[in-house]
Each structure stands twice: as C-alpha cells, then as structure tokens.
C-alpha cells in the first residue's frame, strides 16, 4: 500500500514537472519567472540605480571596495551618441535581449534566460568626462545568479571594445 502511494505521488510530481517544462518550452510571452519590470530603474542625479543587497547584481557605479557588486565601467572614447549606439548595437546582437528604452545617454534592456525565462535588467549610461560607459546588470528574481550578470557585462565589454576597434 505504501509503495503504491509513493508511486502515485511520484507520478503526480513527474507530471507536474513535465507540464511545467512543456509550458516553459512553448511559452511565447513572459513566464512566471519573468517578474515585474522594476519602477526604480533609470538615471537619477547622473547615476544608475544602486546595486541590490543580493549577490545577483553588478554595477560599475558601486563602491569599488564592494567586490561582490562592483565591476569596472566600459572604456569608450567617443561621443555620448556613439557610446550608446555601440551599446545598443551590441545588446541587439545578443541572444534573448530586448531593448526597452533608449533616451539620450541612457539605454535599458532586458535579457531573458533560455530555459526558465528569468529576466535580468541591464542599464547603460555614458559619462563623457570620464570616457566610460557605466553599466548595471541585475536579476529581477531570486538571490543567486551563479555569476551570470558579471559574465554578461564582461561579454558586453568585449563586444563593445571590438566595435570600437572596427
């Protein structure tokens, strides 16, 4: 009797997991893992939003002593228009990325994970005096990202720097 009950429970769990996997694989729009678009993003007093306290966020405007959140800005010699255009072209060339907003020296994009549909918010602003493109990349949901946001910024850096050299 116990074996049959356990087998029935296992079948229900397997069916639910299969249904969830099928839903995620075929979902056209946002999944339940997309979360809501934050309302605090953008530039305020010349700065991007502060990094969240969770380790799934990196920002070039974080305190450099904060090794968990700080990441070097992207060096860029050129005008604000050229810097943001390079960032936009780079973002648009990456998989599962969507530009949400582009205004002056600000660019906001969303990156969606392939399997579960988690969404990360990525922002750029250009500081023409320092000749750097500041960037912030943060997961909307959860606590850990296994280094995804940091790796994404490094990939963006590499592609933007190649764009400069071209």
Tab-separated table of N, CA and C in Angstrom:
chain	number	residue	atom	x	y	z
A	1	UNK	N	0.819	-1.194	0.000
A	1	UNK	CA	0.000	0.000	0.000
A	1	UNK	C	0.866	1.264	0.000
A	2	UNK	N	1.931	1.256	0.821
A	2	UNK	CA	2.823	2.398	0.908
A	2	UNK	C	3.548	2.618	-0.419
A	3	UNK	N	3.960	1.512	-1.046
A	3	UNK	CA	4.644	1.616	-2.333
A	3	UNK	C	3.742	2.237	-3.390
A	4	UNK	N	2.481	1.825	-3.419
A	4	UNK	CA	1.537	2.386	-4.399
A	4	UNK	C	1.310	3.870	-4.145
A	5	UNK	N	1.215	4.256	-2.905
A	5	UNK	CA	1.020	5.666	-2.564
A	5	UNK	C	2.233	6.491	-2.988
A	6	UNK	N	3.411	5.973	-2.704
A	6	UNK	CA	4.638	6.670	-3.108
A	6	UNK	C	4.763	6.736	-4.624
A	7	UNK	N	4.392	5.659	-5.294
A	7	UNK	CA	4.441	5.645	-6.756
A	7	UNK	C	3.449	6.655	-7.329
A	8	UNK	N	2.277	6.752	-6.743
A	8	UNK	CA	1.272	7.718	-7.195
A	8	UNK	C	1.769	9.148	-6.986
A	9	UNK	N	2.369	9.405	-5.843
A	9	UNK	CA	2.920	10.740	-5.569
A	9	UNK	C	4.037	11.060	-6.558
A	10	UNK	N	4.901	10.094	-6.820
A	10	UNK	CA	5.992	10.295	-7.772
A	10	UNK	C	5.453	10.599	-9.162
A	11	UNK	N	4.397	9.912	-9.570
A	11	UNK	CA	3.791	10.173	-10.880
A	11	UNK	C	3.193	11.577	-10.951
A	12	UNK	N	2.546	12.013	-9.895
A	12	UNK	CA	1.971	13.361	-9.864
A	12	UNK	C	3.081	14.411	-9.964
A	13	UNK	N	4.147	14.224	-9.201
A	13	UNK	CA	5.274	15.163	-9.230
A	13	UNK	C	5.922	15.175	-10.610
A	14	UNK	N	6.132	13.993	-11.180
A	14	UNK	CA	6.726	13.912	-12.517
A	14	UNK	C	5.826	14.574	-13.552
A	15	UNK	N	4.523	14.373	-13.441
A	15	UNK	CA	3.581	15.014	-14.359
A	15	UNK	C	3.601	16.521	-14.227
A	16	UNK	N	3.663	17.017	-13.003
A	16	UNK	CA	3.722	18.464	-12.785
A	16	UNK	C	5.013	19.044	-13.351
A	17	UNK	N	6.122	18.356	-13.125
A	17	UNK	CA	7.409	18.820	-13.654
A	17	UNK	C	7.400	18.817	-15.176
A	18	UNK	N	6.839	17.781	-15.759
A	18	UNK	CA	6.746	17.707	-17.216
A	18	UNK	C	5.865	18.824	-17.753
A	19	UNK	N	4.740	19.068	-17.099
A	19	UNK	CA	3.844	20.149	-17.521
A	19	UNK	C	4.519	21.504	-17.430
A	20	UNK	N	5.258	21.750	-16.359
A	20	UNK	CA	5.978	22.998	-16.204
A	20	UNK	C	7.050	23.145	-17.277
A	21	UNK	N	7.809	22.087	-17.518
A	21	UNK	CA	8.842	22.127	-18.551
A	21	UNK	C	8.239	22.389	-19.926
A	22	UNK	N	7.119	21.753	-20.227
A	22	UNK	CA	6.442	21.963	-21.505
A	22	UNK	C	5.946	23.401	-21.625
A	23	UNK	N	5.368	23.918	-20.561
A	23	UNK	CA	4.901	25.310	-20.567
A	23	UNK	C	6.053	26.268	-20.829
A	24	UNK	N	7.171	26.058	-20.132
A	24	UNK	CA	8.312	26.949	-20.297
A	24	UNK	C	8.915	26.851	-21.691
A	25	UNK	N	8.914	25.672	-22.250
A	25	UNK	CA	9.488	25.475	-23.579
A	25	UNK	C	8.631	26.078	-24.676
A	26	UNK	N	7.339	26.164	-24.458
A	26	UNK	CA	6.449	26.648	-25.508
A	26	UNK	C	5.881	28.034	-25.247
A	27	UNK	N	6.184	28.626	-24.102
A	27	UNK	CA	5.629	29.944	-23.762
A	27	UNK	C	6.155	31.002	-24.722
A	28	UNK	N	5.260	31.774	-25.296
A	28	UNK	CA	5.642	32.829	-26.232
A	28	UNK	C	5.992	34.125	-25.496
A	29	UNK	N	5.255	34.454	-24.470
A	29	UNK	CA	5.478	35.694	-23.729
A	29	UNK	C	6.287	35.439	-22.477
A	30	UNK	N	6.012	36.250	-21.488
A	30	UNK	CA	6.710	36.105	-20.215
A	30	UNK	C	6.260	34.847	-19.484
A	31	UNK	N	7.181	34.254	-18.779
A	31	UNK	CA	6.861	33.111	-17.933
A	31	UNK	C	6.654	33.619	-16.512
A	32	UNK	N	6.277	32.723	-15.630
A	32	UNK	CA	6.090	33.123	-14.239
A	32	UNK	C	7.412	33.523	-13.595
A	33	UNK	N	8.523	33.255	-14.249
A	33	UNK	CA	9.832	33.595	-13.711
A	33	UNK	C	10.341	34.941	-14.219
A	34	UNK	N	9.548	35.633	-15.031
A	34	UNK	CA	9.985	36.915	-15.576
A	34	UNK	C	9.963	38.015	-14.522
A	35	UNK	N	9.042	37.959	-13.586
A	35	UNK	CA	8.927	39.013	-12.591
A	35	UNK	C	8.369	40.284	-13.212
A	36	UNK	N	8.170	41.279	-12.376
A	36	UNK	CA	7.658	42.563	-12.848
A	36	UNK	C	8.814	43.507	-13.142
A	37	UNK	N	8.643	44.319	-14.168
A	37	UNK	CA	9.663	45.307	-14.520
A	37	UNK	C	9.795	46.307	-13.367
A	38	UNK	N	11.014	46.512	-12.869
A	38	UNK	CA	11.205	47.439	-11.753
A	38	UNK	C	10.846	48.876	-12.138
A	39	UNK	N	10.326	49.620	-11.191
A	39	UNK	CA	9.961	51.009	-11.461
A	39	UNK	C	11.036	51.991	-10.980
A	40	UNK	N	12.133	51.493	-10.438
A	40	UNK	CA	13.177	52.366	-9.897
A	40	UNK	C	14.379	52.502	-10.831
A	41	UNK	N	14.304	51.925	-12.025
A	41	UNK	CA	15.432	51.996	-12.945
A	41	UNK	C	15.474	53.360	-13.634
A	42	UNK	N	16.619	53.660	-14.231
A	42	UNK	CA	16.806	54.929	-14.917
A	42	UNK	C	17.946	55.702	-14.275
A	43	UNK	N	18.121	56.920	-14.737
A	43	UNK	CA	19.183	57.776	-14.215
A	43	UNK	C	18.578	58.776	-13.243
A	44	UNK	N	19.144	58.825	-12.058
A	44	UNK	CA	18.745	59.806	-11.054
A	44	UNK	C	20.004	60.469	-10.527
A	45	UNK	N	20.076	61.767	-10.674
A	45	UNK	CA	21.259	62.532	-10.269
A	45	UNK	C	22.521	62.009	-10.950
A	46	UNK	N	22.395	61.629	-12.215
A	46	UNK	CA	23.538	61.169	-13.005
A	46	UNK	C	23.992	59.749	-12.707
A	47	UNK	N	23.214	59.031	-11.936
A	47	UNK	CA	23.616	57.677	-11.545
A	47	UNK	C	22.523	56.661	-11.843
A	48	UNK	N	22.963	55.439	-12.112
A	48	UNK	CA	22.034	54.319	-12.260
A	48	UNK	C	21.593	53.880	-10.869
A	49	UNK	N	20.591	53.032	-10.808
A	49	UNK	CA	20.106	52.531	-9.519
A	49	UNK	C	21.248	51.862	-8.752
A	50	UNK	N	21.181	51.976	-7.445
A	50	UNK	CA	22.179	51.323	-6.592
A	50	UNK	C	22.054	49.809	-6.738
A	51	UNK	N	23.145	49.080	-6.541
A	51	UNK	CA	23.033	47.620	-6.586
A	51	UNK	C	22.162	47.119	-5.439
A	52	UNK	N	21.445	46.068	-5.710
A	52	UNK	CA	20.635	45.446	-4.656
A	52	UNK	C	21.564	44.782	-3.653
A	53	UNK	N	21.046	44.471	-2.505
A	53	UNK	CA	21.880	43.849	-1.469
A	53	UNK	C	22.193	42.388	-1.793
A	54	UNK	N	21.426	41.795	-2.697
A	54	UNK	CA	21.656	40.396	-3.066
A	54	UNK	C	22.861	40.287	-4.003
A	55	UNK	N	23.480	39.124	-4.060
A	55	UNK	CA	24.685	38.973	-4.882
A	55	UNK	C	24.427	38.804	-6.384
A	56	UNK	N	23.190	38.989	-6.841
A	56	UNK	CA	22.888	38.788	-8.260
A	56	UNK	C	22.779	40.108	-9.016
A	57	UNK	N	23.650	41.057	-8.659
A	57	UNK	CA	23.656	42.371	-9.287
A	57	UNK	C	25.087	42.888	-9.341
A	58	UNK	N	25.472	43.465	-10.479
A	58	UNK	CA	26.761	44.137	-10.599
A	58	UNK	C	26.534	45.540	-11.152
A	59	UNK	N	27.391	46.461	-10.742
A	59	UNK	CA	27.274	47.839	-11.199
A	59	UNK	C	28.647	48.495	-11.218
A	60	UNK	N	28.901	49.260	-12.271
A	60	UNK	CA	30.163	49.993	-12.345
A	60	UNK	C	30.118	51.252	-11.488
A	61	UNK	N	28.958	51.570	-10.939
A	61	UNK	CA	28.851	52.725	-10.049
A	61	UNK	C	28.772	52.310	-8.575
A	62	UNK	N	28.944	51.030	-8.309
A	62	UNK	CA	29.018	50.560	-6.921
A	62	UNK	C	30.365	50.979	-6.347
A	63	UNK	N	30.494	50.939	-5.049
A	63	UNK	CA	31.753	51.237	-4.383
A	63	UNK	C	32.785	50.194	-4.816
A	64	UNK	N	33.934	50.632	-5.342
A	64	UNK	CA	34.962	49.661	-5.777
A	64	UNK	C	35.409	48.698	-4.678
A	65	UNK	N	35.240	49.062	-3.427
A	65	UNK	CA	35.598	48.165	-2.325
A	65	UNK	C	34.585	47.029	-2.180
A	66	UNK	N	33.423	47.185	-2.783
A	66	UNK	CA	32.370	46.159	-2.736
A	66	UNK	C	32.626	45.159	-3.867
A	67	UNK	N	33.475	44.196	-3.592
A	67	UNK	CA	33.906	43.225	-4.621
A	67	UNK	C	32.757	42.385	-5.167
A	68	UNK	N	31.715	42.205	-4.385
A	68	UNK	CA	30.576	41.395	-4.816
A	68	UNK	C	29.774	42.100	-5.908
A	69	UNK	N	29.635	43.415	-5.821
A	69	UNK	CA	28.778	44.154	-6.739
A	69	UNK	C	29.534	45.003	-7.759
A	70	UNK	N	30.743	45.448	-7.433
A	70	UNK	CA	31.466	46.355	-8.326
A	70	UNK	C	32.009	45.623	-9.549
A	71	UNK	N	31.895	46.295	-10.683
A	71	UNK	CA	32.510	45.842	-11.922
A	71	UNK	C	33.029	47.081	-12.635
A	72	UNK	N	34.158	46.962	-13.283
A	72	UNK	CA	34.757	48.103	-13.988
A	72	UNK	C	33.804	48.639	-15.053
A	73	UNK	N	33.760	49.966	-15.220
A	73	UNK	CA	32.981	50.511	-16.334
A	73	UNK	C	33.658	50.155	-17.661
A	74	UNK	N	32.951	50.346	-18.735
A	74	UNK	CA	33.481	50.027	-20.066
A	74	UNK	C	34.108	51.289	-20.649
A	75	UNK	N	35.375	51.228	-20.932
A	75	UNK	CA	36.074	52.381	-21.511
A	75	UNK	C	35.554	52.602	-22.933
A	76	UNK	N	35.322	53.881	-23.261
A	76	UNK	CA	34.818	54.204	-24.597
A	76	UNK	C	35.216	55.625	-24.939
A	77	UNK	N	36.002	55.762	-26.002
A	77	UNK	CA	36.377	57.093	-26.465
A	77	UNK	C	35.471	57.444	-27.624
A	78	UNK	N	34.676	58.470	-27.415
A	78	UNK	CA	33.745	58.902	-28.443
A	78	UNK	C	32.680	59.773	-27.814
A	79	UNK	N	31.680	60.068	-28.592
A	79	UNK	CA	30.590	60.901	-28.103
A	79	UNK	C	29.573	60.044	-27.359
A	80	UNK	N	28.693	60.722	-26.657
A	80	UNK	CA	27.605	60.027	-25.970
A	80	UNK	C	26.775	59.239	-26.974
A	81	UNK	N	26.470	59.874	-28.094
A	81	UNK	CA	25.670	59.225	-29.134
A	81	UNK	C	26.349	57.945	-29.632
A	82	UNK	N	27.659	58.017	-29.863
A	82	UNK	CA	28.401	56.845	-30.340
A	82	UNK	C	28.450	55.740	-29.289
A	83	UNK	N	28.639	56.117	-28.025
A	83	UNK	CA	28.732	55.128	-26.947
A	83	UNK	C	27.421	54.376	-26.766
A	84	UNK	N	26.321	55.110	-26.704
A	84	UNK	CA	25.029	54.458	-26.502
A	84	UNK	C	24.640	53.665	-27.748
A	85	UNK	N	24.999	54.166	-28.931
A	85	UNK	CA	24.720	53.418	-30.165
A	85	UNK	C	25.508	52.108	-30.180
A	86	UNK	N	26.760	52.142	-29.728
A	86	UNK	CA	27.576	50.919	-29.667
A	86	UNK	C	26.981	49.928	-28.675
A	87	UNK	N	26.525	50.443	-27.524
A	87	UNK	CA	25.900	49.560	-26.528
A	87	UNK	C	24.625	48.953	-27.101
A	88	UNK	N	23.821	49.759	-27.762
A	88	UNK	CA	22.556	49.261	-28.320
A	88	UNK	C	22.812	48.202	-29.394
A	89	UNK	N	23.742	48.479	-30.284
A	89	UNK	CA	24.054	47.512	-31.345
A	89	UNK	C	24.551	46.194	-30.746
A	90	UNK	N	25.347	46.305	-29.706
A	90	UNK	CA	25.872	45.111	-29.039
A	90	UNK	C	24.748	44.312	-28.388
A	91	UNK	N	23.886	44.999	-27.659
A	91	UNK	CA	22.761	44.328	-26.989
A	91	UNK	C	21.873	43.646	-28.023
A	92	UNK	N	21.546	44.355	-29.098
A	92	UNK	CA	20.657	43.801	-30.120
A	92	UNK	C	21.260	42.582	-30.821
A	93	UNK	N	22.576	42.441	-30.755
A	93	UNK	CA	23.245	41.300	-31.369
A	93	UNK	C	23.361	40.094	-30.452
A	94	UNK	N	22.849	40.213	-29.250
A	94	UNK	CA	22.946	39.112	-28.295
A	94	UNK	C	21.617	38.364	-28.196
A	95	UNK	N	21.703	37.089	-27.912
A	95	UNK	CA	20.515	36.230	-27.839
A	95	UNK	C	19.599	36.628	-26.690
A	96	UNK	N	18.303	36.575	-26.948
A	96	UNK	CA	17.247	36.785	-25.960
A	96	UNK	C	17.338	38.138	-25.264
A	97	UNK	N	17.816	39.153	-25.992
A	97	UNK	CA	17.917	40.517	-25.467
A	97	UNK	C	16.910	41.411	-26.170
A	98	UNK	N	16.311	42.315	-25.416
A	98	UNK	CA	15.346	43.258	-25.959
A	98	UNK	C	15.641	44.644	-25.409
A	99	UNK	N	15.806	45.610	-26.293
A	99	UNK	CA	15.966	46.996	-25.844
A	99	UNK	C	14.585	47.503	-25.446
A	100	UNK	N	14.476	48.010	-24.236
A	100	UNK	CA	13.210	48.505	-23.710
A	100	UNK	C	13.122	50.020	-23.856
A	101	UNK	N	14.213	50.705	-23.536
A	101	UNK	CA	14.209	52.159	-23.579
A	101	UNK	C	15.573	52.697	-23.988
A	102	UNK	N	15.559	53.715	-24.841
A	102	UNK	CA	16.780	54.368	-25.299
A	102	UNK	C	16.481	55.858	-25.367
A	103	UNK	N	17.037	56.601	-24.434
A	103	UNK	CA	16.811	58.043	-24.367
A	103	UNK	C	18.123	58.745	-24.069
A	104	UNK	N	18.603	59.558	-24.989
A	104	UNK	CA	19.829	60.322	-24.763
A	104	UNK	C	20.990	59.439	-24.385
A	105	UNK	N	21.529	59.650	-23.177
A	105	UNK	CA	22.694	58.858	-22.744
A	105	UNK	C	22.299	57.674	-21.870
A	106	UNK	N	21.092	57.164	-22.076
A	106	UNK	CA	20.595	56.039	-21.274
A	106	UNK	C	20.029	54.951	-22.179
A	107	UNK	N	20.382	53.709	-21.846
A	107	UNK	CA	19.862	52.541	-22.556
A	107	UNK	C	19.457	51.495	-21.528
A	108	UNK	N	18.269	50.944	-21.710
A	108	UNK	CA	17.757	49.904	-20.806
A	108	UNK	C	17.328	48.715	-21.643
A	109	UNK	N	17.814	47.528	-21.258
A	109	UNK	CA	17.489	46.305	-21.981
A	109	UNK	C	17.149	45.191	-20.996
A	110	UNK	N	16.432	44.205	-21.498
A	110	UNK	CA	16.115	43.008	-20.728
A	110	UNK	C	16.750	41.805	-21.416
A	111	UNK	N	17.305	40.922	-20.623
A	111	UNK	CA	17.858	39.659	-21.105
A	111	UNK	C	17.057	38.547	-20.459
A	112	UNK	N	16.602	37.602	-21.259
A	112	UNK	CA	15.773	36.504	-20.750
A	112	UNK	C	16.565	35.204	-20.851
A	113	UNK	N	16.559	34.430	-19.772
A	113	UNK	CA	17.269	33.147	-19.782
A	113	UNK	C	16.555	32.171	-20.715
A	114	UNK	N	17.313	31.265	-21.272
A	114	UNK	CA	16.791	30.359	-22.299
A	114	UNK	C	15.768	29.358	-21.760
A	115	UNK	N	16.056	28.738	-20.664
A	115	UNK	CA	15.212	27.631	-20.207
A	115	UNK	C	14.036	28.098	-19.353
A	116	UNK	N	14.307	28.818	-18.301
A	116	UNK	CA	13.258	29.162	-17.350
A	116	UNK	C	12.602	30.517	-17.607
A	117	UNK	N	13.203	31.341	-18.449
A	117	UNK	CA	12.616	32.640	-18.743
A	117	UNK	C	12.845	33.698	-17.676
A	118	UNK	N	13.883	33.527	-16.833
A	118	UNK	CA	14.230	34.556	-15.862
A	118	UNK	C	14.665	35.805	-16.623
A	119	UNK	N	14.331	36.983	-16.102
A	119	UNK	CA	14.689	38.236	-16.762
A	119	UNK	C	15.679	39.010	-15.912
A	120	UNK	N	16.725	39.501	-16.584
A	120	UNK	CA	17.705	40.382	-15.960
A	120	UNK	C	17.575	41.752	-16.612
A	121	UNK	N	17.710	42.802	-15.812
A	121	UNK	CA	17.633	44.174	-16.290
A	121	UNK	C	19.050	44.721	-16.427
A	122	UNK	N	19.347	45.296	-17.602
A	122	UNK	CA	20.678	45.820	-17.873
A	122	UNK	C	20.541	47.275	-18.318
A	123	UNK	N	21.308	48.143	-17.686
A	123	UNK	CA	21.251	49.570	-17.991
A	123	UNK	C	22.640	50.100	-18.315
A	124	UNK	N	22.664	51.118	-19.166
A	124	UNK	CA	23.903	51.802	-19.533
A	124	UNK	C	23.680	53.307	-19.453
A	125	UNK	N	24.718	54.020	-19.068
A	125	UNK	CA	24.755	55.468	-19.210
A	125	UNK	C	26.199	55.858	-19.505
A	126	UNK	N	26.364	56.887	-20.332
A	126	UNK	CA	27.714	57.295	-20.728
A	126	UNK	C	28.143	58.532	-19.960
A	127	UNK	N	29.339	58.465	-19.400
A	127	UNK	CA	29.964	59.600	-18.712
A	127	UNK	C	31.035	60.127	-19.654
A	128	UNK	N	30.719	61.205	-20.369
A	128	UNK	CA	31.654	61.719	-21.384
A	128	UNK	C	32.909	62.323	-20.766
A	129	UNK	N	32.838	62.846	-19.550
A	129	UNK	CA	34.029	63.418	-18.906
A	129	UNK	C	35.042	62.337	-18.573
A	130	UNK	N	34.566	61.201	-18.091
A	130	UNK	CA	35.459	60.092	-17.729
A	130	UNK	C	35.693	59.148	-18.905
A	131	UNK	N	34.944	59.325	-19.998
A	131	UNK	CA	35.022	58.461	-21.186
A	131	UNK	C	34.777	56.994	-20.826
A	132	UNK	N	33.708	56.769	-20.049
A	132	UNK	CA	33.326	55.411	-19.682
A	132	UNK	C	31.825	55.221	-19.825
A	133	UNK	N	31.484	54.015	-20.153
A	133	UNK	CA	30.093	53.593	-20.232
A	133	UNK	C	29.806	52.854	-18.931
A	134	UNK	N	28.967	53.441	-18.098
A	134	UNK	CA	28.598	52.773	-16.850
A	134	UNK	C	27.517	51.750	-17.152
A	135	UNK	N	27.560	50.658	-16.423
A	135	UNK	CA	26.631	49.555	-16.668
A	135	UNK	C	26.159	48.975	-15.341
A	136	UNK	N	24.915	48.540	-15.342
A	136	UNK	CA	24.333	47.848	-14.194
A	136	UNK	C	23.552	46.667	-14.748
A	137	UNK	N	23.766	45.484	-14.189
A	137	UNK	CA	23.056	44.279	-14.619
A	137	UNK	C	22.578	43.551	-13.373
A	138	UNK	N	21.248	43.303	-13.312
A	138	UNK	CA	20.688	42.704	-12.098
A	138	UNK	C	19.567	41.730	-12.428
A	139	UNK	N	19.531	40.634	-11.698
A	139	UNK	CA	18.430	39.674	-11.808
A	139	UNK	C	17.207	40.270	-11.141
A	140	UNK	N	16.046	40.037	-11.725
A	140	UNK	CA	14.808	40.528	-11.118
A	140	UNK	C	14.381	39.684	-9.933
A	141	UNK	N	14.544	38.391	-10.062
A	141	UNK	CA	14.070	37.465	-9.033
A	141	UNK	C	15.234	36.676	-8.462
A	142	UNK	N	15.009	36.146	-7.294
A	142	UNK	CA	15.991	35.246	-6.693
A	142	UNK	C	17.093	35.976	-5.965
A	143	UNK	N	18.029	35.204	-5.535
A	143	UNK	CA	19.144	35.726	-4.744
A	143	UNK	C	20.477	35.486	-5.440
A	144	UNK	N	20.637	34.344	-6.021
A	144	UNK	CA	21.905	33.978	-6.680
A	144	UNK	C	21.714	33.960	-8.184
A	145	UNK	N	22.792	34.226	-8.897
A	145	UNK	CA	22.739	34.152	-10.358
A	145	UNK	C	23.915	33.349	-10.921
A	146	UNK	N	24.730	32.790	-10.036
A	146	UNK	CA	25.869	31.960	-10.425
A	146	UNK	C	26.820	32.708	-11.363
A	147	UNK	N	26.932	34.035	-11.170
A	147	UNK	CA	27.868	34.852	-11.940
A	147	UNK	C	27.378	35.275	-13.316
A	148	UNK	N	26.111	35.039	-13.617
A	148	UNK	CA	25.572	35.340	-14.945
A	148	UNK	C	25.655	36.833	-15.269
A	149	UNK	N	25.274	37.692	-14.336
A	149	UNK	CA	25.289	39.129	-14.613
A	149	UNK	C	26.704	39.650	-14.830
A	150	UNK	N	27.644	39.194	-14.020
A	150	UNK	CA	29.045	39.607	-14.200
A	150	UNK	C	29.577	39.113	-15.550
A	151	UNK	N	29.293	37.874	-15.886
A	151	UNK	CA	29.750	37.316	-17.173
A	151	UNK	C	29.118	38.072	-18.347
A	152	UNK	N	27.854	38.445	-18.204
A	152	UNK	CA	27.184	39.191	-19.275
A	152	UNK	C	27.863	40.536	-19.510
A	153	UNK	N	28.163	41.247	-18.417
A	153	UNK	CA	28.821	42.549	-18.558
A	153	UNK	C	30.187	42.369	-19.210
A	154	UNK	N	30.912	41.329	-18.843
A	154	UNK	CA	32.223	41.094	-19.476
A	154	UNK	C	32.064	40.774	-20.965
A	155	UNK	N	31.026	40.032	-21.332
A	155	UNK	CA	30.751	39.748	-22.748
A	155	UNK	C	30.386	41.041	-23.481
A	156	UNK	N	29.580	41.876	-22.851
A	156	UNK	CA	29.228	43.171	-23.440
A	156	UNK	C	30.477	44.022	-23.618
A	157	UNK	N	31.327	44.048	-22.604
A	157	UNK	CA	32.577	44.813	-22.670
A	157	UNK	C	33.415	44.367	-23.868
A	158	UNK	N	33.587	43.061	-23.986
A	158	UNK	CA	34.398	42.510	-25.075
A	158	UNK	C	33.829	42.893	-26.439
A	159	UNK	N	32.524	42.774	-26.603
A	159	UNK	CA	31.891	43.099	-27.884
A	159	UNK	C	31.924	44.595	-28.176
A	160	UNK	N	31.717	45.418	-27.166
A	160	UNK	CA	31.754	46.881	-27.375
A	160	UNK	C	33.173	47.307	-27.722
A	161	UNK	N	34.168	46.733	-27.051
A	161	UNK	CA	35.558	47.076	-27.356
A	161	UNK	C	35.940	46.634	-28.765
A	162	UNK	N	35.412	45.507	-29.244
A	162	UNK	CA	35.641	45.082	-30.631
A	162	UNK	C	34.991	46.068	-31.590
A	163	UNK	N	33.821	46.584	-31.211
A	163	UNK	CA	33.114	47.565	-32.037
A	163	UNK	C	33.955	48.831	-32.181
A	164	UNK	N	34.628	49.236	-31.085
A	164	UNK	CA	35.469	50.429	-31.108
A	164	UNK	C	36.642	50.220	-32.069
A	165	UNK	N	37.246	49.034	-31.988
A	165	UNK	CA	38.420	48.734	-32.806
A	165	UNK	C	38.077	48.628	-34.296
A	166	UNK	N	36.829	48.296	-34.603
A	166	UNK	CA	36.438	48.103	-36.005
A	166	UNK	C	36.380	49.403	-36.784
